[in-house]
Amino acid sequence: EGGGGGGVWRRSKAEQEAALAACQVARCMLDGARSLGLEELEEAHVNALRLDQDSLLVSAKELYANAPAASDLMVAAGRLARTVDPATVLRSRSIGGENNGEHPLSPRGESEARAGTKGMGGQNANRRKSKADLKKIAAAAQKKAEKEAKVEKSLGLAAAPGDHKFIQEVNDKIADSPVPGCSRALGMFHESLVNNPRVKNKLESRKFELVKILENAADLTGKRGVMNGVLGAGAVGSVAISWDDICSRFVKFSAAHNFDKDESTTLRIFRIFRSHLVKARSNADGTPIEHMNEEQEAHYEECQRALAERGVAEVVVNAIATHAPNVEGNLADEAIELLMEMMNGGVDAVQAAVLKYVEEKDRENKFLLHLRSRLAQHVSIVKERKEQTLNEFVNLSSEQRALFKNARQTVFMLQQMCEGHNLQSQSLLRTQPMHATKVNLIELACHFFVAQVEVARHLAQMEDLEVDLVDGTLDFLIEACQGPCHANQELVVRMDGVVAALEKVVESGFHERVSIQDRIKLKTKACMLVATFIEGRDDLVTHTALANALQPAMFDIFRKDVQKTLETAREDHLPDVMAQLERDSMYALSRVKTIFNDLKVIPAFDEKLNEVKREHKELAGDLLDTQVADVEVLWNDRIELVSFPIPRDAPFLTDRTKEAFLRQADLSTNEKRMKQLIADAPGFMAEMQQIHELSKRSAVYTLINQNLGVVKWFQFFLVILLNLNMMMATFGRDRSEGFISIVHGWTYGLKEPAYETSLMIATVLACINLFGYLVVLVFFSVTEVPIIVRKLDEEVRFAEESLSMKKEDYRNLGAFTYWGATLFGNLMFNFMHSANYPNSGELQMVVLLGINLPWTLYCVRKWLVVPDTSNARVFCIVYDVMVGRPFFRNHVALMFLSILGFNQSRFFALMLLDALNISPVLGNVIKSVTTSAECLGWVFFLFVVTVIIYAAFGLFNFEDSFMTIPGDDDDYRSCHSTVSCFFLIFYQAVPNGMLTATVLTNVDNSRPDFLARVLFDLSFFIWVGVLLFNIITGLMVDGFGALREADDLRKDILENQCFVCGFTRTTYDDIPSFRGPNFEHHKREEHEYWNYVNFFVYLKRKPKSEYSGVESYVWRNILTGSLAWVPVRNSAALQNAAAFVPDDGDSEGVTRSDLEILAQEISYIKASLSAIEKMAQESRK
């Protein structure tokens, strides 16, 4: 140490070089942590930097004592910071205009930093480095920096302008304050390394190796010599040890050694348990699975439940209750992390174990007292932080960040205790009647929340970690009140400052260091908490309190803020962050609408809301009206109005699908209508999602989808032109005119050159048609097939979640009831046919392939109720596409006909049947036939029976009367067996309705069998020619009439009945003393049935852990197949007006005219009784 030169430390050149090397070693550790994969020495890297931090800081001080060395330190520090993962540690933020907009770590910024540092060297002439040394060191540093910059650029590690303020702070502090600056810089590097997600994930994945061995212990033990490689030579492993055995041993050890001074073994056990759970929700490399599928979620929950059943939860809670709070790294601290992991997602088995311990074993209430102590410390930490930032913003220190993370863990654990709307846990956190010492964690959490946001200026000075803590606190308060828990709702609403604090959160602008996503998310949580206060209440206690405290203008400001945010997120091709922002924003607006709907029952709030609407007309703008929908739900014997964001893909549900549903569904009662609507909702969701995704990817697809009808009609017009041309140009094979087919004309040429133009026209039209059908087929392929796949997958997932469907219900054995009889009949027919016609096998194949194969496929599809296996899934996809999607099936056929028509022009004529696909009128004609298909089938059976009877009797009695067919030598009779007579009568007599002159010769009255022939021929004419054909005509007419009546009935039901609740127009309009919305508004706004489909989609896509109380109730009912949540002959408007709806059992109600007639009759009876009484009095006199 020397006293001169401004307090410069004097060290030898070797010591200075050692200091520079020490700083570079730190960078190598970080570089290895990120780039070298941490294959072997990741823990050594971390521990080395942790243990050698002091020596590194000393070396940095020595290094900073010299101006050129300080330049090298700045370059090394910058490179060291840049080595840390920029995507996770150096978060992109705007840092202002320092360095003329040039980032300090850019090459130019580094040059300026070096230049500035050299200036310092000019002011300290007494330094031992010469000018030549300075230039040499500076040139070497510049060359090395440029080389490293190229390497880092190739690796994608270079920091871009606008990186986190942390990098700028590093350089500034090193330049301004030698000792604290270096200490702060390297301390932040150390923190960055320890908290680097890649490092943590790699370390976690190494822990998984041990956990994997323990989980598979049963496979490694119990076999002689198997464990030698693991446990060492000589290990026998003759006793099988399972994971359950290990867990039981761990639990017993932890319980027995809970109070040991040396906690290392128990800590290791708790970490193994936690790694076991983290492994269940992580990839093999240690990275968490962002979106777990249902199978992964089920496995994770199974692991949580298994640990709870083995007593781990009780041991963990006991460790928390019996150890001091707020001690970093002690057993209670590790136990809280394990309990958080066990309760993650609101596992009821873990919650029950915690409740049981608190209620039955924790007589002194130590567990909740421990949590209270942690919350109290968190309150004091927050207050200290507010004092620190009272006048200016100050970054959180590493110690403060650790404390804030601990606070976040506390509120997260409290939230998980209430997750799933656990009313018992919600009440227990408020009061414990079984204990003498009471702990009110709900009240303390309210104080904690108010302490964080009570001053608007503090909100503007928050860092992202502080915002995350506020977010977590709101999550806990929401879970504590949802369900609902009425007592907690009233407690939180009445707490001083809570509602005012919520207003500050909603109105706050926050600082730009807080991302816009986090701002919207936090404000959404504040609105959610307000909506939670009034959820599921049958009184107006909390409604009144909120109506008096809240100002509607606050939500107007928030709505405008959201709308401005969404203006940048409305494009179709959005990054994931912006898409998530849009979802959060729309959910926020739905919470605002919920608050408005629920608080409008308070006249004072309704008046203030109307005043705001008058001042700001855009409050009732398109977003709240068009992007947020309402459904009415019957919950706790009350109609609850539930607002939700309409799915973005809802408009892509086609009108064709909606019309098909309304035609096929049973609309007779509202119960049947709604049950069918909910049952078909997964298919609707699959269609809207698929079409939406395709529309985003391709503008061509969008164009075709919007104009598909026009495309089909134009294509059919071309088919008509093609067939007209082919009719005029096609002649017989032996004729010289025209051409047989397009291929034949171009291959073999034309005998008449005059037809070349016709051939070219036919070729062009055929090619255009082929291309058109190809485009339409591709369109249907990318639309219909994925929709079928999505629908089947949704049905499988829904069946697995359903509480009303068991595994054995996945197969319907009743589908094969008649299949066996049909197969037996077909086999017997083929056997008899082969016995009588040994040389003919074609008919047998026709019977098998034409009758039994389609019937078998149909039965198999009915048997597969839920295609839960891969083979069943493939079969159902192919079957549903080819059978269940007629448009796709028909266009596959049209595609083949278009190809075959090039070689054989007669196939072009079959393409005219495409009119059945595009014409609704012709579709109704076909439907009239299919509607009466069963009756027509029985009539056809009568035809067959009739022909068999007449063939048998005709052959036996009138064989000589059957017509003969002339031949070259001798004439032979056309009817020489029953089978030949059968086909002859069916072919010639049935179409004409008579036997004479078709299959039988005329007979005169001189023959002895004349009378018999008359009766035989006349009976056939009357029975077949008159009765059976008229029956067919009558069935067709009745089919048309039935279709018309059904169509009229459906129109009447849809027009004059509420699809959802079953109200008829007459009943609703005649409700006594009700002056609310009319029936049209009720039907189209309050109970719009397609909104219930959108609500189903919203619930299906929303994480179950984020459900509100009413949403959880609705989803449970959907899974059980119950419609108890659907309102019946009631609405929110009727409920709020306290209108009386008479229940007469037939949904007709008592009309106003009926009441007036009844009143007149009562008045007449009263007048009559008065007259009689008066006459009686006069008679007595």
PDB file of N, CA, C and O in Angstrom, residues 722 724-733 735-763 901-906 908:
ATOM      1  N   LEU A 722     -69.100 -28.915 -70.758  1.00  0.00           N
ATOM      2  CA  LEU A 722     -68.312 -30.059 -71.207  1.00  0.00           C
ATOM      3  C   LEU A 722     -69.216 -31.176 -71.714  1.00  0.00           C
ATOM      4  O   LEU A 722     -68.956 -31.767 -72.779  1.00  0.00           O
ATOM      5  N   LEU A 724     -72.309 -30.925 -72.811  1.00  0.00           N
ATOM      6  CA  LEU A 724     -72.968 -30.508 -74.054  1.00  0.00           C
ATOM      7  C   LEU A 724     -72.044 -30.703 -75.247  1.00  0.00           C
ATOM      8  O   LEU A 724     -72.458 -31.179 -76.328  1.00  0.00           O
ATOM      9  N   ASN A 725     -70.797 -30.320 -75.073  1.00  0.00           N
ATOM     10  CA  ASN A 725     -69.841 -30.487 -76.170  1.00  0.00           C
ATOM     11  C   ASN A 725     -69.627 -31.963 -76.488  1.00  0.00           C
ATOM     12  O   ASN A 725     -69.566 -32.357 -77.671  1.00  0.00           O
ATOM     13  N   MET A 726     -69.528 -32.793 -75.448  1.00  0.00           N
ATOM     14  CA  MET A 726     -69.318 -34.220 -75.682  1.00  0.00           C
ATOM     15  C   MET A 726     -70.543 -34.867 -76.312  1.00  0.00           C
ATOM     16  O   MET A 726     -70.413 -35.802 -77.119  1.00  0.00           O
ATOM     17  N   MET A 727     -71.732 -34.415 -75.956  1.00  0.00           N
ATOM     18  CA  MET A 727     -72.944 -34.953 -76.588  1.00  0.00           C
ATOM     19  C   MET A 727     -72.944 -34.684 -78.095  1.00  0.00           C
ATOM     20  O   MET A 727     -73.307 -35.548 -78.910  1.00  0.00           O
ATOM     21  N   MET A 728     -72.529 -33.488 -78.479  1.00  0.00           N
ATOM     22  CA  MET A 728     -72.557 -33.126 -79.890  1.00  0.00           C
ATOM     23  C   MET A 728     -71.385 -33.703 -80.666  1.00  0.00           C
ATOM     24  O   MET A 728     -71.440 -33.794 -81.901  1.00  0.00           O
ATOM     25  N   ALA A 729     -70.317 -34.105 -79.968  1.00  0.00           N
ATOM     26  CA  ALA A 729     -69.113 -34.560 -80.669  1.00  0.00           C
ATOM     27  C   ALA A 729     -68.891 -36.057 -80.579  1.00  0.00           C
ATOM     28  O   ALA A 729     -67.983 -36.577 -81.236  1.00  0.00           O
ATOM     29  N   THR A 730     -69.673 -36.775 -79.796  1.00  0.00           N
ATOM     30  CA  THR A 730     -69.442 -38.201 -79.602  1.00  0.00           C
ATOM     31  C   THR A 730     -70.418 -38.997 -80.446  1.00  0.00           C
ATOM     32  O   THR A 730     -71.635 -38.812 -80.353  1.00  0.00           O
ATOM     33  N   PHE A 731     -69.850 -39.915 -81.269  1.00  0.00           N
ATOM     34  CA  PHE A 731     -70.649 -40.807 -82.103  1.00  0.00           C
ATOM     35  C   PHE A 731     -70.237 -42.243 -81.811  1.00  0.00           C
ATOM     36  O   PHE A 731     -69.347 -42.504 -81.007  1.00  0.00           O
ATOM     37  N   GLY A 732     -70.881 -43.154 -82.456  1.00  0.00           N
ATOM     38  CA  GLY A 732     -70.545 -44.560 -82.264  1.00  0.00           C
ATOM     39  C   GLY A 732     -69.163 -44.899 -82.786  1.00  0.00           C
ATOM     40  O   GLY A 732     -68.523 -44.120 -83.507  1.00  0.00           O
ATOM     41  N   ARG A 733     -68.721 -46.120 -82.477  1.00  0.00           N
ATOM     42  CA  ARG A 733     -67.367 -46.525 -82.838  1.00  0.00           C
ATOM     43  C   ARG A 733     -67.182 -46.661 -84.348  1.00  0.00           C
ATOM     44  O   ARG A 733     -66.097 -46.477 -84.882  1.00  0.00           O
ATOM     45  N   ARG A 735     -68.613 -44.930 -86.675  1.00  0.00           N
ATOM     46  CA  ARG A 735     -68.910 -43.705 -87.416  1.00  0.00           C
ATOM     47  C   ARG A 735     -67.636 -42.884 -87.593  1.00  0.00           C
ATOM     48  O   ARG A 735     -66.693 -42.948 -86.790  1.00  0.00           O
ATOM     49  N   SER A 736     -67.610 -42.136 -88.670  1.00  0.00           N
ATOM     50  CA  SER A 736     -66.426 -41.316 -88.954  1.00  0.00           C
ATOM     51  C   SER A 736     -66.514 -39.937 -88.317  1.00  0.00           C
ATOM     52  O   SER A 736     -65.525 -39.217 -88.257  1.00  0.00           O
ATOM     53  N   GLU A 737     -67.707 -39.526 -87.882  1.00  0.00           N
ATOM     54  CA  GLU A 737     -67.863 -38.197 -87.293  1.00  0.00           C
ATOM     55  C   GLU A 737     -67.352 -38.193 -85.845  1.00  0.00           C
ATOM     56  O   GLU A 737     -67.396 -39.193 -85.150  1.00  0.00           O
ATOM     57  N   GLY A 738     -66.961 -37.004 -85.412  1.00  0.00           N
ATOM     58  CA  GLY A 738     -66.653 -36.769 -84.010  1.00  0.00           C
ATOM     59  C   GLY A 738     -65.482 -37.591 -83.491  1.00  0.00           C
ATOM     60  O   GLY A 738     -64.569 -37.966 -84.230  1.00  0.00           O
ATOM     61  N   PHE A 739     -65.509 -37.847 -82.161  1.00  0.00           N
ATOM     62  CA  PHE A 739     -64.443 -38.623 -81.525  1.00  0.00           C
ATOM     63  C   PHE A 739     -65.041 -39.377 -80.340  1.00  0.00           C
ATOM     64  O   PHE A 739     -66.018 -38.944 -79.736  1.00  0.00           O
ATOM     65  N   ILE A 740     -64.456 -40.501 -80.009  1.00  0.00           N
ATOM     66  CA  ILE A 740     -64.973 -41.353 -78.931  1.00  0.00           C
ATOM     67  C   ILE A 740     -64.645 -40.762 -77.564  1.00  0.00           C
ATOM     68  O   ILE A 740     -65.478 -40.739 -76.669  1.00  0.00           O
ATOM     69  N   SER A 741     -63.421 -40.303 -77.408  1.00  0.00           N
ATOM     70  CA  SER A 741     -62.980 -39.711 -76.133  1.00  0.00           C
ATOM     71  C   SER A 741     -61.853 -38.743 -76.426  1.00  0.00           C
ATOM     72  O   SER A 741     -61.299 -38.711 -77.549  1.00  0.00           O
ATOM     73  N   ILE A 742     -61.463 -37.981 -75.428  1.00  0.00           N
ATOM     74  CA  ILE A 742     -60.390 -36.998 -75.601  1.00  0.00           C
ATOM     75  C   ILE A 742     -59.067 -37.691 -75.862  1.00  0.00           C
ATOM     76  O   ILE A 742     -58.321 -37.314 -76.784  1.00  0.00           O
ATOM     77  N   VAL A 743     -58.776 -38.718 -75.089  1.00  0.00           N
ATOM     78  CA  VAL A 743     -57.507 -39.433 -75.274  1.00  0.00           C
ATOM     79  C   VAL A 743     -57.477 -40.093 -76.644  1.00  0.00           C
ATOM     80  O   VAL A 743     -56.462 -40.044 -77.366  1.00  0.00           O
ATOM     81  N   HIS A 744     -58.578 -40.722 -77.030  1.00  0.00           N
ATOM     82  CA  HIS A 744     -58.636 -41.391 -78.330  1.00  0.00           C
ATOM     83  C   HIS A 744     -58.472 -40.383 -79.464  1.00  0.00           C
ATOM     84  O   HIS A 744     -57.784 -40.650 -80.471  1.00  0.00           O
ATOM     85  N   GLY A 745     -59.077 -39.228 -79.313  1.00  0.00           N
ATOM     86  CA  GLY A 745     -58.976 -38.214 -80.363  1.00  0.00           C
ATOM     87  C   GLY A 745     -57.569 -37.711 -80.543  1.00  0.00           C
ATOM     88  O   GLY A 745     -57.107 -37.525 -81.677  1.00  0.00           O
ATOM     89  N   TRP A 746     -56.822 -37.459 -79.446  1.00  0.00           N
ATOM     90  CA  TRP A 746     -55.446 -36.960 -79.562  1.00  0.00           C
ATOM     91  C   TRP A 746     -54.464 -38.075 -79.889  1.00  0.00           C
ATOM     92  O   TRP A 746     -53.420 -37.809 -80.503  1.00  0.00           O
ATOM     93  N   THR A 747     -54.802 -39.302 -79.515  1.00  0.00           N
ATOM     94  CA  THR A 747     -53.866 -40.417 -79.764  1.00  0.00           C
ATOM     95  C   THR A 747     -53.962 -40.930 -81.193  1.00  0.00           C
ATOM     96  O   THR A 747     -52.938 -41.108 -81.882  1.00  0.00           O
ATOM     97  N   TYR A 748     -55.167 -41.204 -81.615  1.00  0.00           N
ATOM     98  CA  TYR A 748     -55.357 -41.831 -82.938  1.00  0.00           C
ATOM     99  C   TYR A 748     -55.792 -40.831 -84.022  1.00  0.00           C
ATOM    100  O   TYR A 748     -55.959 -41.207 -85.175  1.00  0.00           O
ATOM    101  N   GLY A 749     -55.996 -39.604 -83.639  1.00  0.00           N
ATOM    102  CA  GLY A 749     -56.385 -38.604 -84.612  1.00  0.00           C
ATOM    103  C   GLY A 749     -57.866 -38.651 -84.930  1.00  0.00           C
ATOM    104  O   GLY A 749     -58.608 -39.524 -84.492  1.00  0.00           O
ATOM    105  N   LEU A 750     -58.301 -37.663 -85.693  1.00  0.00           N
ATOM    106  CA  LEU A 750     -59.709 -37.533 -86.057  1.00  0.00           C
ATOM    107  C   LEU A 750     -59.892 -37.886 -87.534  1.00  0.00           C
ATOM    108  O   LEU A 750     -59.092 -37.495 -88.388  1.00  0.00           O
ATOM    109  N   LYS A 751     -60.958 -38.617 -87.778  1.00  0.00           N
ATOM    110  CA  LYS A 751     -61.276 -38.928 -89.170  1.00  0.00           C
ATOM    111  C   LYS A 751     -61.804 -37.701 -89.894  1.00  0.00           C
ATOM    112  O   LYS A 751     -61.632 -37.561 -91.107  1.00  0.00           O
ATOM    113  N   GLU A 752     -62.447 -36.835 -89.131  1.00  0.00           N
ATOM    114  CA  GLU A 752     -62.978 -35.600 -89.712  1.00  0.00           C
ATOM    115  C   GLU A 752     -62.234 -34.415 -89.077  1.00  0.00           C
ATOM    116  O   GLU A 752     -62.424 -34.117 -87.888  1.00  0.00           O
ATOM    117  N   PRO A 753     -61.346 -33.730 -89.800  1.00  0.00           N
ATOM    118  CA  PRO A 753     -60.591 -32.597 -89.218  1.00  0.00           C
ATOM    119  C   PRO A 753     -61.481 -31.479 -88.711  1.00  0.00           C
ATOM    120  O   PRO A 753     -61.045 -30.672 -87.880  1.00  0.00           O
ATOM    121  N   ALA A 754     -62.717 -31.425 -89.145  1.00  0.00           N
ATOM    122  CA  ALA A 754     -63.604 -30.345 -88.714  1.00  0.00           C
ATOM    123  C   ALA A 754     -63.885 -30.390 -87.216  1.00  0.00           C
ATOM    124  O   ALA A 754     -64.314 -29.393 -86.631  1.00  0.00           O
ATOM    125  N   TYR A 755     -63.621 -31.530 -86.581  1.00  0.00           N
ATOM    126  CA  TYR A 755     -63.917 -31.670 -85.153  1.00  0.00           C
ATOM    127  C   TYR A 755     -62.710 -31.332 -84.264  1.00  0.00           C
ATOM    128  O   TYR A 755     -62.753 -31.564 -83.064  1.00  0.00           O
ATOM    129  N   GLU A 756     -61.636 -30.776 -84.851  1.00  0.00           N
ATOM    130  CA  GLU A 756     -60.466 -30.431 -84.039  1.00  0.00           C
ATOM    131  C   GLU A 756     -60.789 -29.340 -83.021  1.00  0.00           C
ATOM    132  O   GLU A 756     -60.342 -29.369 -81.876  1.00  0.00           O
ATOM    133  N   THR A 757     -61.578 -28.362 -83.445  1.00  0.00           N
ATOM    134  CA  THR A 757     -61.974 -27.295 -82.500  1.00  0.00           C
ATOM    135  C   THR A 757     -62.785 -27.864 -81.350  1.00  0.00           C
ATOM    136  O   THR A 757     -62.591 -27.492 -80.179  1.00  0.00           O
ATOM    137  N   SER A 758     -63.704 -28.767 -81.671  1.00  0.00           N
ATOM    138  CA  SER A 758     -64.501 -29.397 -80.623  1.00  0.00           C
ATOM    139  C   SER A 758     -63.620 -30.179 -79.663  1.00  0.00           C
ATOM    140  O   SER A 758     -63.831 -30.152 -78.437  1.00  0.00           O
ATOM    141  N   LEU A 759     -62.621 -30.881 -80.200  1.00  0.00           N
ATOM    142  CA  LEU A 759     -61.705 -31.640 -79.340  1.00  0.00           C
ATOM    143  C   LEU A 759     -60.909 -30.710 -78.434  1.00  0.00           C
ATOM    144  O   LEU A 759     -60.700 -31.006 -77.250  1.00  0.00           O
ATOM    145  N   MET A 760     -60.465 -29.579 -78.971  1.00  0.00           N
ATOM    146  CA  MET A 760     -59.722 -28.616 -78.153  1.00  0.00           C
ATOM    147  C   MET A 760     -60.608 -28.031 -77.059  1.00  0.00           C
ATOM    148  O   MET A 760     -60.181 -27.878 -75.902  1.00  0.00           O
ATOM    149  N   ILE A 761     -61.870 -27.715 -77.404  1.00  0.00           N
ATOM    150  CA  ILE A 761     -62.802 -27.195 -76.390  1.00  0.00           C
ATOM    151  C   ILE A 761     -63.006 -28.218 -75.285  1.00  0.00           C
ATOM    152  O   ILE A 761     -62.962 -27.885 -74.081  1.00  0.00           O
ATOM    153  N   ALA A 762     -63.230 -29.486 -75.677  1.00  0.00           N
ATOM    154  CA  ALA A 762     -63.433 -30.534 -74.682  1.00  0.00           C
ATOM    155  C   ALA A 762     -62.206 -30.709 -73.801  1.00  0.00           C
ATOM    156  O   ALA A 762     -62.312 -30.887 -72.574  1.00  0.00           O
ATOM    157  N   THR A 763     -61.025 -30.631 -74.420  1.00  0.00           N
ATOM    158  CA  THR A 763     -59.780 -30.803 -73.652  1.00  0.00           C
ATOM    159  C   THR A 763     -59.604 -29.676 -72.640  1.00  0.00           C
ATOM    160  O   THR A 763     -59.266 -29.909 -71.468  1.00  0.00           O
ATOM    161  N   GLY A 901     -62.963 -39.722 -67.339  1.00  0.00           N
ATOM    162  CA  GLY A 901     -63.643 -39.142 -68.486  1.00  0.00           C
ATOM    163  C   GLY A 901     -62.727 -38.821 -69.643  1.00  0.00           C
ATOM    164  O   GLY A 901     -63.177 -38.755 -70.801  1.00  0.00           O
ATOM    165  N   PHE A 902     -61.426 -38.621 -69.394  1.00  0.00           N
ATOM    166  CA  PHE A 902     -60.507 -38.356 -70.496  1.00  0.00           C
ATOM    167  C   PHE A 902     -60.422 -39.547 -71.445  1.00  0.00           C
ATOM    168  O   PHE A 902     -60.250 -39.379 -72.642  1.00  0.00           O
ATOM    169  N   ASN A 903     -60.496 -40.748 -70.862  1.00  0.00           N
ATOM    170  CA  ASN A 903     -60.383 -41.947 -71.690  1.00  0.00           C
ATOM    171  C   ASN A 903     -61.734 -42.480 -72.134  1.00  0.00           C
ATOM    172  O   ASN A 903     -61.852 -43.055 -73.222  1.00  0.00           O
ATOM    173  N   GLN A 904     -62.759 -42.296 -71.294  1.00  0.00           N
ATOM    174  CA  GLN A 904     -64.098 -42.763 -71.635  1.00  0.00           C
ATOM    175  C   GLN A 904     -65.072 -41.641 -71.294  1.00  0.00           C
ATOM    176  O   GLN A 904     -65.394 -41.415 -70.130  1.00  0.00           O
ATOM    177  N   SER A 905     -65.528 -40.948 -72.317  1.00  0.00           N
ATOM    178  CA  SER A 905     -66.269 -39.707 -72.129  1.00  0.00           C
ATOM    179  C   SER A 905     -67.602 -39.912 -71.417  1.00  0.00           C
ATOM    180  O   SER A 905     -68.173 -38.945 -70.914  1.00  0.00           O
ATOM    181  N   ARG A 906     -68.104 -41.141 -71.351  1.00  0.00           N
ATOM    182  CA  ARG A 906     -69.384 -41.346 -70.684  1.00  0.00           C
ATOM    183  C   ARG A 906     -69.310 -41.033 -69.188  1.00  0.00           C
ATOM    184  O   ARG A 906     -70.322 -40.737 -68.554  1.00  0.00           O
ATOM    185  N   PHE A 908     -67.990 -38.445 -67.933  1.00  0.00           N
ATOM    186  CA  PHE A 908     -68.273 -37.020 -67.741  1.00  0.00           C
ATOM    187  C   PHE A 908     -69.749 -36.802 -67.414  1.00  0.00           C
ATOM    188  O   PHE A 908     -70.097 -35.856 -66.705  1.00  0.00           O
TER     189      PHE A 908
END
